[in-house]
mmCIF file with all atom_site columns, C-alpha atoms in Angstrom:
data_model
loop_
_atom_site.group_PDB
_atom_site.id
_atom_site.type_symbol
_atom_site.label_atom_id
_atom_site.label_alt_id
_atom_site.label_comp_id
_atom_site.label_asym_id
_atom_site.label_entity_id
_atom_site.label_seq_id
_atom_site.pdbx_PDB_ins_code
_atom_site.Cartn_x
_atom_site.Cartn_y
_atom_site.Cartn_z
_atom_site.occupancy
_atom_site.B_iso_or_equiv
_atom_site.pdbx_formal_charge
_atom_site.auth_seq_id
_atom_site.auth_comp_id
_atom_site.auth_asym_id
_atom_site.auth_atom_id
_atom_site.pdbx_PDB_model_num
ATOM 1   C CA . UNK A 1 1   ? 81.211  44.968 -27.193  1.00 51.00 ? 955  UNK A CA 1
ATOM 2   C CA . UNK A 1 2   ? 79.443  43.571 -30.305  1.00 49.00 ? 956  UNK A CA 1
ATOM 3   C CA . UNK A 1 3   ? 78.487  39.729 -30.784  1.00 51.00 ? 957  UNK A CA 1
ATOM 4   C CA . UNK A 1 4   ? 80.969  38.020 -32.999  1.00 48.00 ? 958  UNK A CA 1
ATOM 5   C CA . UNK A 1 5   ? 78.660  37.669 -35.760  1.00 43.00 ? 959  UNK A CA 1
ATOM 6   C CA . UNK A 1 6   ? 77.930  41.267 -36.380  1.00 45.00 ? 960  UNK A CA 1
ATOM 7   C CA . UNK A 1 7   ? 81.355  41.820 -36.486  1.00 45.00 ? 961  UNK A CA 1
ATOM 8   C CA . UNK A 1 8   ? 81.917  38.951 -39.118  1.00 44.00 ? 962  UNK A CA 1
ATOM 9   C CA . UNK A 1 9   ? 78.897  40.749 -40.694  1.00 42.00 ? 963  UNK A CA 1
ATOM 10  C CA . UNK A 1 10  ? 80.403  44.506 -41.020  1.00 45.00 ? 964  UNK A CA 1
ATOM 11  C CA . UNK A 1 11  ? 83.491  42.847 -42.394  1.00 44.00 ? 965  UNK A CA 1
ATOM 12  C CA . UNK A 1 12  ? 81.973  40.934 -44.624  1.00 47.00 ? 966  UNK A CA 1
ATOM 13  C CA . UNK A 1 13  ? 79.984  44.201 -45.910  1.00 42.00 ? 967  UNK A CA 1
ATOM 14  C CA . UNK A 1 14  ? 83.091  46.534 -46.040  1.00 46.00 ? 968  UNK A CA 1
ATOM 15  C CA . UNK A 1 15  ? 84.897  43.749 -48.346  1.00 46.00 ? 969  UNK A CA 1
ATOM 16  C CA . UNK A 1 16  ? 82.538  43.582 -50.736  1.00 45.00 ? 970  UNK A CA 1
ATOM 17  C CA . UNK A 1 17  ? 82.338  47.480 -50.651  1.00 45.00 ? 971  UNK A CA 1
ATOM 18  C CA . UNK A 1 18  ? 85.876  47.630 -51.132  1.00 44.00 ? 972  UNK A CA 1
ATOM 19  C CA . UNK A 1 19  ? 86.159  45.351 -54.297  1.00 43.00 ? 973  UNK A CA 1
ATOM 20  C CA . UNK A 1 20  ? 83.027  47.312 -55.776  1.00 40.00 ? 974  UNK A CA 1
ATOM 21  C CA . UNK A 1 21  ? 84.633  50.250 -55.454  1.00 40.00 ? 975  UNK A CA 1
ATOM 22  C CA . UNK A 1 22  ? 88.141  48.583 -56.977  1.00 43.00 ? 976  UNK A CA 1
ATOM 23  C CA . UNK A 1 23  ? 86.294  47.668 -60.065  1.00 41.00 ? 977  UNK A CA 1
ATOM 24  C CA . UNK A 1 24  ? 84.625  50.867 -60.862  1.00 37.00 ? 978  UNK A CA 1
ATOM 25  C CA . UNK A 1 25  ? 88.253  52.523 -60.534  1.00 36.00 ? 979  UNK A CA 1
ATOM 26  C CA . UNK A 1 26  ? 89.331  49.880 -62.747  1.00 33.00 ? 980  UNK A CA 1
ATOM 27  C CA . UNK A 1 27  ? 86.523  50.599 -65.053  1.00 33.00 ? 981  UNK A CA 1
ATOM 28  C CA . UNK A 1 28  ? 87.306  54.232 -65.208  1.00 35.00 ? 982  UNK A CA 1
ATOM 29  C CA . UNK A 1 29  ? 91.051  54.233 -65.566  1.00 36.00 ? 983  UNK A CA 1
ATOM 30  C CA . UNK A 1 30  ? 90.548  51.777 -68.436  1.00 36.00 ? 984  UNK A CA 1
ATOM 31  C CA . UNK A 1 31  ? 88.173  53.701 -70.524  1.00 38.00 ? 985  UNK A CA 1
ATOM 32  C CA . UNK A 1 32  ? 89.807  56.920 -69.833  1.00 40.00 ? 986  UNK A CA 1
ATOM 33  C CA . UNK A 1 33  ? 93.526  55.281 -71.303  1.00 40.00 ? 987  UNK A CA 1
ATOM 34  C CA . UNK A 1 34  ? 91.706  54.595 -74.939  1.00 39.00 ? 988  UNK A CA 1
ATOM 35  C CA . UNK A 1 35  ? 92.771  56.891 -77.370  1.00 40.00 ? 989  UNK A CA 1
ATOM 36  C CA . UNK A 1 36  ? 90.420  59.577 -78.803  1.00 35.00 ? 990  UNK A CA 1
ATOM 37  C CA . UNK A 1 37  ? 90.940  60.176 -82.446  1.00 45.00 ? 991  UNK A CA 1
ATOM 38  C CA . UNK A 1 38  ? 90.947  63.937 -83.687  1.00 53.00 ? 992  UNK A CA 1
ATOM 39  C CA . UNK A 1 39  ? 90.230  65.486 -86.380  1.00 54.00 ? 993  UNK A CA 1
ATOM 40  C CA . UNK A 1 40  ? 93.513  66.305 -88.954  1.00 73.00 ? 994  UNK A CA 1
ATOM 41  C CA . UNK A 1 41  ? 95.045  62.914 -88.339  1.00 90.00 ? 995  UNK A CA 1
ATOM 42  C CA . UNK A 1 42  ? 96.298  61.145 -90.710  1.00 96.00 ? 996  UNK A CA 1
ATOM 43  C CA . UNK A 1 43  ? 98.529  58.137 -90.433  1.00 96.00 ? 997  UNK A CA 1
ATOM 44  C CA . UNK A 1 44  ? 102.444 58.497 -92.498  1.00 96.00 ? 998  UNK A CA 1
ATOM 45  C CA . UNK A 1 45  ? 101.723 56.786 -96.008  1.00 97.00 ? 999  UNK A CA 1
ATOM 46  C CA . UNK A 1 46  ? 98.518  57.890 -96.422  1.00 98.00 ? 1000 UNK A CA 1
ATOM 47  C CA . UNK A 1 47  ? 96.145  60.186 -98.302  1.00 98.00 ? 1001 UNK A CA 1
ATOM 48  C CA . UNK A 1 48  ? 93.399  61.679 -96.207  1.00 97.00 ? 1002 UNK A CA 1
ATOM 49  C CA . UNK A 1 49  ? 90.354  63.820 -97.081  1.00 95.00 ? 1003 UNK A CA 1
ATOM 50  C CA . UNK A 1 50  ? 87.306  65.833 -94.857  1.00 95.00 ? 1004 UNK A CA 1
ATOM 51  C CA . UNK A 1 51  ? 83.953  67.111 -95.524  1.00 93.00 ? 1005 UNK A CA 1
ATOM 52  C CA . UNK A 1 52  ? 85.233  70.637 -93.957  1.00 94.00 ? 1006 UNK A CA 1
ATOM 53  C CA . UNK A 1 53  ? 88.051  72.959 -94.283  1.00 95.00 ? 1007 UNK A CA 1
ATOM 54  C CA . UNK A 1 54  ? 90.636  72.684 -91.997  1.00 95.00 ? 1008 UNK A CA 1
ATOM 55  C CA . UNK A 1 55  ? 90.592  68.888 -91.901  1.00 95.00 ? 1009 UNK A CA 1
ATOM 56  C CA . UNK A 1 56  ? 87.016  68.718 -89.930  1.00 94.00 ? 1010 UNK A CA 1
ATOM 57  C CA . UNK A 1 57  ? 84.062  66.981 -90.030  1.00 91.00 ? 1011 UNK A CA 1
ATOM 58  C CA . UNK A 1 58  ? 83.530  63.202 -91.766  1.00 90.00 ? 1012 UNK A CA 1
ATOM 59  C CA . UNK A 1 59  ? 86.792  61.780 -92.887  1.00 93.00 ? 1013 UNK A CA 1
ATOM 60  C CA . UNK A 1 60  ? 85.876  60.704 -96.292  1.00 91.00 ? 1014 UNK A CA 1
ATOM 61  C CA . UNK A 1 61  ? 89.526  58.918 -98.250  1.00 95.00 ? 1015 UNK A CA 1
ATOM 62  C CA . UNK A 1 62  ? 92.155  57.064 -95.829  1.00 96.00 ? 1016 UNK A CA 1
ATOM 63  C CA . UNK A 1 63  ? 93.724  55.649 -98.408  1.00 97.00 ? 1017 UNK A CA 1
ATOM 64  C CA . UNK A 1 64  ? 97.448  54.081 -98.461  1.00 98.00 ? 1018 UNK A CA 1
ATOM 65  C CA . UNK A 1 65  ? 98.476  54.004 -101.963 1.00 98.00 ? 1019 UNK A CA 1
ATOM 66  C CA . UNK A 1 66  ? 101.409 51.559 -102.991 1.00 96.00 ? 1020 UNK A CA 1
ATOM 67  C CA . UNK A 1 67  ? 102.570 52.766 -106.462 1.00 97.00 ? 1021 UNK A CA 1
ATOM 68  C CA . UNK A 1 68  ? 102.255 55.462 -109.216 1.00 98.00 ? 1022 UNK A CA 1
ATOM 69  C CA . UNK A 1 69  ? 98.874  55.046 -111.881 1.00 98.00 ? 1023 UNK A CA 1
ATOM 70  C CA . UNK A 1 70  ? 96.424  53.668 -108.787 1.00 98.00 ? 1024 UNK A CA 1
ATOM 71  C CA . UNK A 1 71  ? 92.905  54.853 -109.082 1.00 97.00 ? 1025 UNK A CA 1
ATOM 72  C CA . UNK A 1 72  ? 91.010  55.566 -105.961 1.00 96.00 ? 1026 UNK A CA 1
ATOM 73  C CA . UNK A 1 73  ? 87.213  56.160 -106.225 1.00 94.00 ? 1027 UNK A CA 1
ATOM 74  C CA . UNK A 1 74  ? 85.508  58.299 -103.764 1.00 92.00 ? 1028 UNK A CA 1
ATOM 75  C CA . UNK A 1 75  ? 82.325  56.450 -102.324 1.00 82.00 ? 1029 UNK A CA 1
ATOM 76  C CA . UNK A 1 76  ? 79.170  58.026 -103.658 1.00 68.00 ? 1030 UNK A CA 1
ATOM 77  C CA . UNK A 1 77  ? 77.177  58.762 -100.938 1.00 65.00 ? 1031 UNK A CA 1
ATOM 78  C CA . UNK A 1 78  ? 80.225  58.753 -98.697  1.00 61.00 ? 1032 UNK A CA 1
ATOM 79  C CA . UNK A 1 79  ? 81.971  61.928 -99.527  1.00 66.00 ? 1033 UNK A CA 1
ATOM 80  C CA . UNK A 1 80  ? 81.843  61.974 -103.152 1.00 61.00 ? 1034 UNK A CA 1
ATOM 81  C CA . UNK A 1 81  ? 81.653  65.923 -104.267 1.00 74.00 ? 1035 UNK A CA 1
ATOM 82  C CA . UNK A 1 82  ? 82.095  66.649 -100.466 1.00 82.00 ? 1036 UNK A CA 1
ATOM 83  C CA . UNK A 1 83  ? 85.976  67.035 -99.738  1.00 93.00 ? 1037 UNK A CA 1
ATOM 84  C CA . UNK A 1 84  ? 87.131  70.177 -98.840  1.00 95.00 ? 1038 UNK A CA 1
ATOM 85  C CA . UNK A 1 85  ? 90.932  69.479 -97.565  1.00 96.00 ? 1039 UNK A CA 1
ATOM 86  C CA . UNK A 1 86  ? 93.242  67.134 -97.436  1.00 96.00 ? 1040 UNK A CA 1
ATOM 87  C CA . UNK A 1 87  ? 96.953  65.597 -95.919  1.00 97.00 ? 1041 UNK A CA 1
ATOM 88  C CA . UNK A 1 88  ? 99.038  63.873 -98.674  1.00 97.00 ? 1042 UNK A CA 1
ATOM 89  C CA . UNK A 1 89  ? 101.116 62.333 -95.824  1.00 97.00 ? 1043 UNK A CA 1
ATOM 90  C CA . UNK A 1 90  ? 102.725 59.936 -99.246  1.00 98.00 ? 1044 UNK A CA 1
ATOM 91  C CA . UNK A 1 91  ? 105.739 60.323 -101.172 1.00 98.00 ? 1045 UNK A CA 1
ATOM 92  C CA . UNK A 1 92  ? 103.194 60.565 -104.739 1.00 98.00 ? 1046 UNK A CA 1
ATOM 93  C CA . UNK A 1 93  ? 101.884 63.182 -106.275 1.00 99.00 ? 1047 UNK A CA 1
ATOM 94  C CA . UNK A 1 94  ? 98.159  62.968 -106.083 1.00 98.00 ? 1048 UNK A CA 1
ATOM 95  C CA . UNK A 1 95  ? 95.797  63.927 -109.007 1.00 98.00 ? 1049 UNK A CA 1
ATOM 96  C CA . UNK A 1 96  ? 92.454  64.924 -107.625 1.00 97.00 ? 1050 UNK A CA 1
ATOM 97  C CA . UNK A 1 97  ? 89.607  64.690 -110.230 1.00 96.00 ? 1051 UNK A CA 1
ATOM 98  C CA . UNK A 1 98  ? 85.920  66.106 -111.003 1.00 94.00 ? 1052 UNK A CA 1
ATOM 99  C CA . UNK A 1 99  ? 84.583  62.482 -112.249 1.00 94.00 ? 1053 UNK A CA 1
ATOM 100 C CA . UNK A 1 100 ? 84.748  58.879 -111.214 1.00 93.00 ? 1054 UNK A CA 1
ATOM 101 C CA . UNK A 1 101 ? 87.542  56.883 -113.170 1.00 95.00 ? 1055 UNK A CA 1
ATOM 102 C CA . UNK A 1 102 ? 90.549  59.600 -112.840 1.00 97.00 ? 1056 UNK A CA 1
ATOM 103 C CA . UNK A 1 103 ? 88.687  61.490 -115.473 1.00 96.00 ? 1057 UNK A CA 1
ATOM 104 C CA . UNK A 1 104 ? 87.471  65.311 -115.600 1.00 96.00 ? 1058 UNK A CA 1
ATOM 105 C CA . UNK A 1 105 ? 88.938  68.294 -114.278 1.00 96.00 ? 1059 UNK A CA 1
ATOM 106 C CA . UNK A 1 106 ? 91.768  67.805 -112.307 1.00 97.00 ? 1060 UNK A CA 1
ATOM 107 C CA . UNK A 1 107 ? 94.531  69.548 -109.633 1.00 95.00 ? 1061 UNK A CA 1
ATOM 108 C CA . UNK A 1 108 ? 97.543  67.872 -108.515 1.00 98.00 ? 1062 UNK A CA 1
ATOM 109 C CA . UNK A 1 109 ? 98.466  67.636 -104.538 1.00 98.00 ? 1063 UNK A CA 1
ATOM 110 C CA . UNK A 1 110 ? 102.746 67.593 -104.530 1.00 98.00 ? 1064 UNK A CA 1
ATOM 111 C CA . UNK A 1 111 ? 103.792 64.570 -102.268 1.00 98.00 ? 1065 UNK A CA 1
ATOM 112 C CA . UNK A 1 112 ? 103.565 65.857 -98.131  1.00 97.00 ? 1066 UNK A CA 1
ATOM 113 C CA . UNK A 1 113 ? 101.385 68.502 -99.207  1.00 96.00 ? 1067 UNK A CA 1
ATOM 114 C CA . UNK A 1 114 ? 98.406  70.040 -97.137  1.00 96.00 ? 1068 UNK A CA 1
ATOM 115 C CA . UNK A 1 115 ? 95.115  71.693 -99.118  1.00 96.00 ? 1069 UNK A CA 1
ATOM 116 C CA . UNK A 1 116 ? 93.965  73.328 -96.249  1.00 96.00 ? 1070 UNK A CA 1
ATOM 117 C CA . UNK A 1 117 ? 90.670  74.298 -97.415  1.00 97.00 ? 1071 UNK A CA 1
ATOM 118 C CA . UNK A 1 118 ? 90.189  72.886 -101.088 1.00 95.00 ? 1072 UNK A CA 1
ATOM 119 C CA . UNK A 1 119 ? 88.386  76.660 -101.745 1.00 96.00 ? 1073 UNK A CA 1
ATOM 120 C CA . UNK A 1 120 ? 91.349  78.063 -102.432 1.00 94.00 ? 1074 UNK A CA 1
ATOM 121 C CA . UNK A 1 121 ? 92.638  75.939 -105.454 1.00 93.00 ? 1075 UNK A CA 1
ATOM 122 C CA . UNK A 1 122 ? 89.348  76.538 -106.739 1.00 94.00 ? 1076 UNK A CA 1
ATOM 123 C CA . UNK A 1 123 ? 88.071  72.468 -106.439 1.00 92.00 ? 1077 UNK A CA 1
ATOM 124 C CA . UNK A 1 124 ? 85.972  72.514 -103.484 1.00 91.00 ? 1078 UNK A CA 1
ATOM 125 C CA . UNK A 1 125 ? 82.983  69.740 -103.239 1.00 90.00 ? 1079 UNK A CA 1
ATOM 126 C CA . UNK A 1 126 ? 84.249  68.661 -106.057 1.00 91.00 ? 1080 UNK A CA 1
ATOM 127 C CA . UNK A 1 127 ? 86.640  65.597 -106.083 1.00 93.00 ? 1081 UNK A CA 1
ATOM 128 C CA . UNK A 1 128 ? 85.019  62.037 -107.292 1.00 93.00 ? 1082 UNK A CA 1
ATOM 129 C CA . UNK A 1 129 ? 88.466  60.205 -108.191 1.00 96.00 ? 1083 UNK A CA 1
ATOM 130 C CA . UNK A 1 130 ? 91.930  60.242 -107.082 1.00 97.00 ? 1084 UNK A CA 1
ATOM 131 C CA . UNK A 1 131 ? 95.596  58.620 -109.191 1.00 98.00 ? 1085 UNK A CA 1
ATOM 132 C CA . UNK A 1 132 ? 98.708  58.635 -107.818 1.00 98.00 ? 1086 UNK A CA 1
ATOM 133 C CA . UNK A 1 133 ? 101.558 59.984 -109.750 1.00 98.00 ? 1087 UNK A CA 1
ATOM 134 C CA . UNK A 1 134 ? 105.422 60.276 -109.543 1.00 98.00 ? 1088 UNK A CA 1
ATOM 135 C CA . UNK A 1 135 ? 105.128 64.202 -109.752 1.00 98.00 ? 1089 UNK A CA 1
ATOM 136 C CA . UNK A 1 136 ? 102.738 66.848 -110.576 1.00 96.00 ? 1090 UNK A CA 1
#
């Protein structure tokens, strides 16, 4: 039989085992709850625009517009000339436009509409500016 002590001892070291153990579980099932965004979301109300086709790569515009005639201005170095689809998730028509100030060439996006891969209307790495409108 073992002195009292070491028993007091093993105890001691298999409780503070146990609660190590406890928090790394806790640790793990915490990080492993937190949402992982994807590419192609885009919240309801909102324009989004990607670098890529297919709604990939850097999301450049997350905007929520809250009327017809607003003006959204692509950031420079922050996907200006760079967007190659887009979700119109809004209930506007969207004007997309070749220069800064809603001015240039232009294609319209028809409210809920997705431009898969911008290619195909012809205005890819091209988009500076964005207006709402009621319709295109």
């Amino acid at each position: 039989m073992s002195a009292p002590w070491n028993r007091r001892v093993s105890t001691g070291f298999a409780a503070a085992g146990a609660a190590i153990l406890a928090g790394t579980v806790f640790t793990v099932g915490t990080a492993a709850a937190e949402p992982v965004p994807e590419a192609g979301t885009c919240d309801a109300d909102h324009v989004c625009m990607w670098e890529d086709a297919g709604y990939g790569g850097d999301k450049w515009v997350n905007w929520q517009p809250s009327g017809t005639g607003q003006i959204f201005e692509i950031g420079g170095w922050n996907g200006d000339n760079e967007i190659s689809s887009a979700l119109n998730r809004t209930g506007y028509a969207i004007m997309v436009y070749a220069d800064d100030g809603a001015q240039g060439d232009a294609f319209c996006i028809h409210a809920y509409q997705p431009i898969q891969n911008f290619q195909e209307v012809g205005f890819n790495d091209e988009a500076e500016s964005l207006m709402t409108k009621s319709a295109c």
